[in-house]
PDB file of C-alpha atoms and ligand atoms in Angstrom:
ATOM      1  CA  UNK S  18       0.000   0.000   0.000  1.00 35.00           C
ATOM      2  CA  UNK S  19       1.307   3.419  -0.948  1.00 39.00           C
ATOM      3  CA  UNK S  20       1.567   5.845   1.955  1.00 39.00           C
ATOM      4  CA  UNK S  21       1.372   9.603   1.891  1.00 36.00           C
ATOM      5  CA  UNK S  22       2.753  12.109   4.325  1.00 32.00           C
ATOM      6  CA  UNK S  23       0.740  15.295   4.729  1.00 33.00           C
ATOM      7  CA  UNK S  24       2.811  18.385   4.085  1.00 31.00           C
ATOM      8  CA  UNK S  25       5.476  16.795   1.961  1.00 36.00           C
ATOM      9  CA  UNK S  26       3.437  16.184  -1.127  1.00 33.00           C
ATOM     10  CA  UNK S  27       4.734  19.404  -2.764  1.00 38.00           C
ATOM     11  CA  UNK S  28       8.279  18.343  -2.144  1.00 42.00           C
ATOM     12  CA  UNK S  29       8.050  14.666  -2.927  1.00 51.00           C
ATOM     13  CA  UNK S  30       5.982  13.762  -5.955  1.00 54.00           C
ATOM     14  CA  UNK S  31       4.713  10.246  -5.661  1.00 53.00           C
ATOM     15  CA  UNK S  32       4.583   8.556  -8.994  1.00 51.00           C
ATOM     16  CA  UNK S  33       2.476   5.649 -10.113  1.00 46.00           C
ATOM     17  CA  UNK S  34       4.405   2.529 -10.855  1.00 47.00           C
ATOM     18  CA  UNK S  35       4.005   1.418 -14.456  1.00 44.00           C
ATOM     19  CA  UNK S  36       1.556  -1.437 -14.955  1.00 44.00           C
ATOM     20  CA  UNK S  37      -0.332  -0.373 -11.812  1.00 44.00           C
ATOM     21  CA  UNK S  38       2.047  -2.257  -9.574  1.00 50.00           C
ATOM     22  CA  UNK S  39       2.229  -0.851  -6.056  1.00 55.00           C
ATOM     23  CA  UNK S  40       5.402  -0.700  -4.005  1.00 58.00           C
ATOM     24  CA  UNK S  41       5.779  -2.663  -0.828  1.00 58.00           C
ATOM     25  CA  UNK S  42       7.668  -0.224   1.387  1.00 60.00           C
ATOM     26  CA  UNK S  43       8.057  -2.819   4.119  1.00 56.00           C
ATOM     27  CA  UNK S  44       9.875  -5.362   1.982  1.00 53.00           C
ATOM     28  CA  UNK S  45      11.787  -3.143  -0.433  1.00 58.00           C
ATOM     29  CA  UNK S  46      14.240  -1.375   1.807  1.00 82.00           C
ATOM     30  CA  UNK S  47      17.046  -0.650  -0.630  1.00 93.00           C
ATOM     31  CA  UNK S  48      17.035   2.922  -1.927  1.00 95.00           C
ATOM     32  CA  UNK S  49      18.478   3.814  -5.355  1.00 96.00           C
ATOM     33  CA  UNK S  50      19.308   7.469  -5.992  1.00 97.00           C
ATOM     34  CA  UNK S  51      19.074   8.384  -9.658  1.00 97.00           C
ATOM     35  CA  UNK S  52      19.492  11.500 -11.696  1.00 97.00           C
ATOM     36  CA  UNK S  53      21.648  13.387 -14.123  1.00 96.00           C
ATOM     37  CA  UNK S  54      25.375  13.787 -13.523  1.00 94.00           C
ATOM     38  CA  UNK S  55      26.158  16.465 -10.974  1.00 91.00           C
ATOM     39  CA  UNK S  56      22.787  16.216  -9.251  1.00 93.00           C
ATOM     40  CA  UNK S  57      24.258  15.384  -5.830  1.00 94.00           C
ATOM     41  CA  UNK S  58      23.564  11.645  -5.666  1.00 97.00           C
ATOM     42  CA  UNK S  59      26.974  10.784  -4.200  1.00 97.00           C
ATOM     43  CA  UNK S  60      27.342  13.730  -1.815  1.00 96.00           C
ATOM     44  CA  UNK S  61      23.806  13.578  -0.461  1.00 97.00           C
ATOM     45  CA  UNK S  62      23.721   9.788  -0.527  1.00 98.00           C
ATOM     46  CA  UNK S  63      26.829   9.434   1.579  1.00 97.00           C
ATOM     47  CA  UNK S  64      25.571  11.966   4.109  1.00 98.00           C
ATOM     48  CA  UNK S  65      22.121  10.437   4.400  1.00 97.00           C
ATOM     49  CA  UNK S  66      23.495   6.901   4.737  1.00 97.00           C
ATOM     50  CA  UNK S  67      25.661   8.099   7.633  1.00 97.00           C
ATOM     51  CA  UNK S  68      22.683   9.746   9.312  1.00 97.00           C
ATOM     52  CA  UNK S  69      20.555   6.593   9.031  1.00 95.00           C
ATOM     53  CA  UNK S  70      23.467   4.231   9.851  1.00 94.00           C
ATOM     54  CA  UNK S  71      22.972   2.158   6.724  1.00 94.00           C
ATOM     55  CA  UNK S  72      25.556   1.007   4.156  1.00 95.00           C
ATOM     56  CA  UNK S  73      26.352   3.409   1.316  1.00 97.00           C
ATOM     57  CA  UNK S  74      27.178   2.014  -2.120  1.00 97.00           C
ATOM     58  CA  UNK S  75      28.249   4.314  -4.948  1.00 97.00           C
ATOM     59  CA  UNK S  76      28.403   2.566  -8.318  1.00 97.00           C
ATOM     60  CA  UNK S  77      31.015   5.002  -9.677  1.00 97.00           C
ATOM     61  CA  UNK S  78      33.299   4.538  -6.665  1.00 97.00           C
ATOM     62  CA  UNK S  79      33.013   0.769  -6.861  1.00 96.00           C
ATOM     63  CA  UNK S  80      33.721   0.785 -10.620  1.00 97.00           C
ATOM     64  CA  UNK S  81      36.904   2.729  -9.886  1.00 96.00           C
ATOM     65  CA  UNK S  82      37.910   0.564  -6.924  1.00 96.00           C
ATOM     66  CA  UNK S  83      37.310  -2.733  -8.731  1.00 94.00           C
ATOM     67  CA  UNK S  84      38.965  -1.703 -11.998  1.00 94.00           C
ATOM     68  CA  UNK S  85      41.834   0.221 -10.413  1.00 96.00           C
ATOM     69  CA  UNK S  86      41.219   3.050 -12.884  1.00 96.00           C
ATOM     70  CA  UNK S  87      39.418   6.385 -12.765  1.00 95.00           C
ATOM     71  CA  UNK S  88      36.210   6.708 -14.792  1.00 95.00           C
ATOM     72  CA  UNK S  89      37.782   9.145 -17.286  1.00 93.00           C
ATOM     73  CA  UNK S  90      40.625   6.603 -17.758  1.00 95.00           C
ATOM     74  CA  UNK S  91      38.145   3.764 -18.370  1.00 96.00           C
ATOM     75  CA  UNK S  92      36.331   5.884 -20.956  1.00 94.00           C
ATOM     76  CA  UNK S  93      39.517   6.858 -22.745  1.00 94.00           C
ATOM     77  CA  UNK S  94      41.216   3.430 -22.687  1.00 97.00           C
ATOM     78  CA  UNK S  95      38.265   1.022 -23.118  1.00 96.00           C
ATOM     79  CA  UNK S  96      35.378   3.269 -24.220  1.00 96.00           C
ATOM     80  CA  UNK S  97      31.883   3.917 -22.913  1.00 95.00           C
ATOM     81  CA  UNK S  98      30.440   0.506 -23.779  1.00 97.00           C
ATOM     82  CA  UNK S  99      32.935  -1.268 -21.573  1.00 97.00           C
ATOM     83  CA  UNK S 100      32.146   1.168 -18.737  1.00 97.00           C
ATOM     84  CA  UNK S 101      28.413   0.414 -19.129  1.00 98.00           C
ATOM     85  CA  UNK S 102      29.042  -3.324 -18.723  1.00 97.00           C
ATOM     86  CA  UNK S 103      31.092  -2.708 -15.605  1.00 97.00           C
ATOM     87  CA  UNK S 104      28.529  -0.436 -13.970  1.00 97.00           C
ATOM     88  CA  UNK S 105      25.656  -2.835 -14.769  1.00 98.00           C
ATOM     89  CA  UNK S 106      27.589  -5.671 -13.167  1.00 97.00           C
ATOM     90  CA  UNK S 107      28.400  -3.546 -10.129  1.00 97.00           C
ATOM     91  CA  UNK S 108      24.792  -2.418  -9.777  1.00 97.00           C
ATOM     92  CA  UNK S 109      23.791  -6.047  -9.355  1.00 96.00           C
ATOM     93  CA  UNK S 110      26.239  -6.356  -6.461  1.00 95.00           C
ATOM     94  CA  UNK S 111      23.998  -3.992  -4.453  1.00 95.00           C
ATOM     95  CA  UNK S 112      21.873  -7.080  -3.816  1.00 90.00           C
ATOM     96  CA  UNK S 113      24.138  -7.782  -0.850  1.00 88.00           C
ATOM     97  CA  UNK S 114      22.899  -4.746   1.087  1.00 86.00           C
ATOM     98  CA  UNK S 115      19.213  -5.090   1.973  1.00 87.00           C
ATOM     99  CA  UNK S 116      18.696  -1.733   3.708  1.00 92.00           C
ATOM    100  CA  UNK S 117      21.060   0.704   2.068  1.00 95.00           C
ATOM    101  CA  UNK S 118      21.532   3.887   0.074  1.00 97.00           C
ATOM    102  CA  UNK S 119      22.809   3.263  -3.441  1.00 98.00           C
ATOM    103  CA  UNK S 120      23.998   6.154  -5.542  1.00 98.00           C
ATOM    104  CA  UNK S 121      24.090   5.467  -9.290  1.00 98.00           C
ATOM    105  CA  UNK S 122      25.966   7.036 -12.200  1.00 97.00           C
ATOM    106  CA  UNK S 123      23.935   9.500 -14.291  1.00 97.00           C
ATOM    107  CA  UNK S 124      23.731   7.230 -17.331  1.00 98.00           C
ATOM    108  CA  UNK S 125      23.187   3.972 -15.491  1.00 98.00           C
ATOM    109  CA  UNK S 126      19.342   3.851 -15.610  1.00 98.00           C
ATOM    110  CA  UNK S 127      19.446   4.086 -19.430  1.00 98.00           C
ATOM    111  CA  UNK S 128      21.539   0.976 -20.148  1.00 98.00           C
ATOM    112  CA  UNK S 129      21.451  -2.813 -19.739  1.00 96.00           C
ATOM    113  CA  UNK S 130      17.874  -2.925 -18.340  1.00 97.00           C
ATOM    114  CA  UNK S 131      19.237  -1.302 -15.190  1.00 98.00           C
ATOM    115  CA  UNK S 132      16.106   0.758 -14.554  1.00 96.00           C
ATOM    116  CA  UNK S 133      13.892  -2.331 -14.598  1.00 95.00           C
ATOM    117  CA  UNK S 134      16.341  -4.131 -12.359  1.00 96.00           C
ATOM    118  CA  UNK S 135      16.369  -1.299  -9.794  1.00 95.00           C
ATOM    119  CA  UNK S 136      12.574  -1.042  -9.782  1.00 91.00           C
ATOM    120  CA  UNK S 137      12.429  -4.743  -8.956  1.00 90.00           C
ATOM    121  CA  UNK S 138      15.159  -4.521  -6.340  1.00 91.00           C
ATOM    122  CA  UNK S 139      14.306  -1.441  -4.307  1.00 91.00           C
ATOM    123  CA  UNK S 140      12.801   2.034  -4.166  1.00 90.00           C
ATOM    124  CA  UNK S 141      13.987   4.334  -6.946  1.00 92.00           C
ATOM    125  CA  UNK S 142      14.323   8.011  -6.019  1.00 94.00           C
ATOM    126  CA  UNK S 143      14.932  10.590  -8.764  1.00 94.00           C
ATOM    127  CA  UNK S 144      16.824  13.734  -7.748  1.00 95.00           C
ATOM    128  CA  UNK S 145      15.273  16.084 -10.284  1.00 93.00           C
ATOM    129  CA  UNK S 146      16.800  19.515 -10.860  1.00 92.00           C
ATOM    130  CA  UNK S 147      15.266  22.329 -12.894  1.00 92.00           C
ATOM    131  CA  UNK S 148      16.989  22.107 -16.313  1.00 93.00           C
ATOM    132  CA  UNK S 149      18.479  25.627 -16.259  1.00 93.00           C
ATOM    133  CA  UNK S 150      19.985  25.262 -12.820  1.00 93.00           C
ATOM    134  CA  UNK S 151      21.411  21.865 -13.691  1.00 94.00           C
ATOM    135  CA  UNK S 152      22.908  23.141 -16.943  1.00 94.00           C
ATOM    136  CA  UNK S 153      24.525  26.110 -15.173  1.00 93.00           C
ATOM    137  CA  UNK S 154      25.984  23.872 -12.471  1.00 92.00           C
ATOM    138  CA  UNK S 155      27.242  21.268 -14.942  1.00 93.00           C
ATOM    139  CA  UNK S 156      28.952  23.760 -17.186  1.00 93.00           C
ATOM    140  CA  UNK S 157      31.062  24.786 -14.205  1.00 92.00           C
ATOM    141  CA  UNK S 158      32.140  21.219 -13.379  1.00 90.00           C
ATOM    142  CA  UNK S 159      32.172  19.736 -16.890  1.00 91.00           C
ATOM    143  CA  UNK S 160      35.927  19.039 -16.887  1.00 90.00           C
ATOM    144  CA  UNK S 161      35.317  16.290 -14.317  1.00 88.00           C
ATOM    145  CA  UNK S 162      32.840  14.404 -16.517  1.00 90.00           C
ATOM    146  CA  UNK S 163      34.201  12.384 -19.476  1.00 89.00           C
ATOM    147  CA  UNK S 164      30.998  12.799 -21.499  1.00 91.00           C
ATOM    148  CA  UNK S 165      31.377  16.603 -21.404  1.00 93.00           C
ATOM    149  CA  UNK S 166      35.035  17.384 -20.914  1.00 91.00           C
ATOM    150  CA  UNK S 167      36.058  17.353 -24.596  1.00 91.00           C
ATOM    151  CA  UNK S 168      33.505  20.001 -25.569  1.00 93.00           C
ATOM    152  CA  UNK S 169      33.488  23.789 -25.641  1.00 93.00           C
ATOM    153  CA  UNK S 170      30.951  25.447 -23.367  1.00 92.00           C
ATOM    154  CA  UNK S 171      28.320  25.815 -26.085  1.00 94.00           C
ATOM    155  CA  UNK S 172      28.840  22.257 -27.374  1.00 95.00           C
ATOM    156  CA  UNK S 173      28.604  20.953 -23.809  1.00 94.00           C
ATOM    157  CA  UNK S 174      25.331  22.870 -23.377  1.00 94.00           C
ATOM    158  CA  UNK S 175      23.911  21.083 -26.436  1.00 95.00           C
ATOM    159  CA  UNK S 176      25.185  17.716 -25.275  1.00 95.00           C
ATOM    160  CA  UNK S 177      23.500  18.240 -21.889  1.00 95.00           C
ATOM    161  CA  UNK S 178      20.189  19.068 -23.606  1.00 96.00           C
ATOM    162  CA  UNK S 179      20.409  15.970 -25.819  1.00 96.00           C
ATOM    163  CA  UNK S 180      21.266  13.694 -22.917  1.00 96.00           C
ATOM    164  CA  UNK S 181      18.505  15.153 -20.763  1.00 97.00           C
ATOM    165  CA  UNK S 182      15.926  14.577 -23.486  1.00 97.00           C
ATOM    166  CA  UNK S 183      16.984  10.964 -23.870  1.00 98.00           C
ATOM    167  CA  UNK S 184      17.420  10.184 -20.188  1.00 97.00           C
ATOM    168  CA  UNK S 185      14.430  11.850 -18.532  1.00 97.00           C
ATOM    169  CA  UNK S 186      11.957   9.123 -19.571  1.00 96.00           C
ATOM    170  CA  UNK S 187      14.134   6.621 -17.716  1.00 97.00           C
ATOM    171  CA  UNK S 188      14.525   8.749 -14.579  1.00 96.00           C
ATOM    172  CA  UNK S 189      10.824   9.536 -14.602  1.00 93.00           C
ATOM    173  CA  UNK S 190       9.960   5.877 -14.078  1.00 92.00           C
ATOM    174  CA  UNK S 191      11.226   6.279 -10.493  1.00 91.00           C
ATOM    175  CA  UNK S 192       8.850   5.546  -7.643  1.00 87.00           C
ATOM    176  CA  UNK S 193       9.619   8.907  -6.021  1.00 89.00           C
ATOM    177  CA  UNK S 194      10.772  12.195  -7.509  1.00 91.00           C
ATOM    178  CA  UNK S 195      12.367  14.854  -5.327  1.00 92.00           C
ATOM    179  CA  UNK S 196      12.356  18.380  -6.711  1.00 90.00           C
ATOM    180  CA  UNK S 197      15.821  19.676  -5.923  1.00 91.00           C
ATOM    181  CA  UNK S 198      16.593  23.321  -5.224  1.00 89.00           C
ATOM    182  CA  UNK S 199      20.377  23.376  -5.717  1.00 88.00           C
ATOM    183  CA  UNK S 200      20.831  24.363  -2.061  1.00 90.00           C
ATOM    184  CA  UNK S 201      22.680  21.491  -0.420  1.00 91.00           C
ATOM    185  CA  UNK S 202      21.039  21.828   2.986  1.00 93.00           C
ATOM    186  CA  UNK S 203      17.481  22.152   1.669  1.00 91.00           C
ATOM    187  CA  UNK S 204      18.094  19.265  -0.687  1.00 92.00           C
ATOM    188  CA  UNK S 205      19.478  17.167   2.128  1.00 94.00           C
ATOM    189  CA  UNK S 206      16.355  17.884   4.191  1.00 93.00           C
ATOM    190  CA  UNK S 207      14.150  16.752   1.323  1.00 92.00           C
ATOM    191  CA  UNK S 208      16.078  13.532   0.982  1.00 94.00           C
ATOM    192  CA  UNK S 209      15.935  12.969   4.720  1.00 93.00           C
ATOM    193  CA  UNK S 210      12.141  13.360   4.648  1.00 89.00           C
ATOM    194  CA  UNK S 211      11.981  10.922   1.774  1.00 90.00           C
ATOM    195  CA  UNK S 212      14.063   8.316   3.613  1.00 91.00           C
ATOM    196  CA  UNK S 213      11.909   8.686   6.726  1.00 88.00           C
ATOM    197  CA  UNK S 214       8.887   8.274   4.523  1.00 84.00           C
ATOM    198  CA  UNK S 215      10.216   5.068   2.984  1.00 86.00           C
ATOM    199  CA  UNK S 216      11.709   3.550   6.125  1.00 86.00           C
TER     200      UNK S 216
HETATM  201  C1  S3P F 315      27.956   9.452 -16.329  1.00 60.65           C
HETATM  202  C2  S3P F 315      27.870   9.992 -15.079  1.00 60.65           C
HETATM  203  C3  S3P F 315      28.927   9.812 -14.077  1.00 60.65           C
HETATM  204  C4  S3P F 315      29.737   8.559 -14.360  1.00 60.65           C
HETATM  205  C5  S3P F 315      30.218   8.555 -15.754  1.00 60.65           C
HETATM  206  C6  S3P F 315      29.092   8.608 -16.772  1.00 60.65           C
HETATM  207  C7  S3P F 315      26.853   9.677 -17.287  1.00 60.65           C
HETATM  208  O1  S3P F 315      28.355   9.719 -12.774  1.00 60.65           O
HETATM  209  O2  S3P F 315      28.973   7.398 -14.120  1.00 60.65           O
HETATM  210  O3  S3P F 315      31.062   9.667 -15.907  1.00 60.65           O
HETATM  211  O4  S3P F 315      26.738   8.937 -18.268  1.00 60.65           O
HETATM  212  O5  S3P F 315      26.040  10.604 -17.042  1.00 60.65           O
HETATM  213  P1  S3P F 315      27.673  10.989 -12.017  1.00 60.65           P
HETATM  214  O6  S3P F 315      26.231  10.974 -12.372  1.00 60.65           O
HETATM  215  O7  S3P F 315      27.918  10.689 -10.594  1.00 60.65           O
HETATM  216  O8  S3P F 315      28.368  12.198 -12.496  1.00 60.65           O
END
């Protein structure tokens, strides 16, 4: 049965599961944080996991630890496709942590049936930023992201728009969408409310 918390409905949009399937909040304890690159999944996820004393699993960190390479190195030496296989494999390792926060790479939900797998394996939470704010933020940090770093500012802006158009339909399948503000403390509070709501 889906639950609702009065007062948070403007902050947390509850979405209908496709095919009318309802979520069992009691059994599905694992939380997957999804969203575009730079949306705060790792920073907020780590902080919230600490506050709730649950394991934190970050697919990007585990890819780097298990391969012994940085993500930009993996992209440049082996290419994106290889990276996508690695992250899909690592996602499936989150099965070991029943009640946990799992932060996922920005492209992960769009490859290898990962979105379907996460919906089956836990509660998916989309950290949704307003497009303009996200674009502004990403243009400042684009050198750290291999999908953007080779582009000029205007090319990177176009790449972000293209990726957003393609990826949103995947993110939007999430059970819960949090409307982010770009303010780290407010956004943390929203995520905290969401975790209390789920757990
Ligand atoms: C990617 C996002 C990155 C990382 C890789 C690819 C993407 O993670 O997985 O660089 O395709 O959007 P963040 O979302 O943590 O930046």
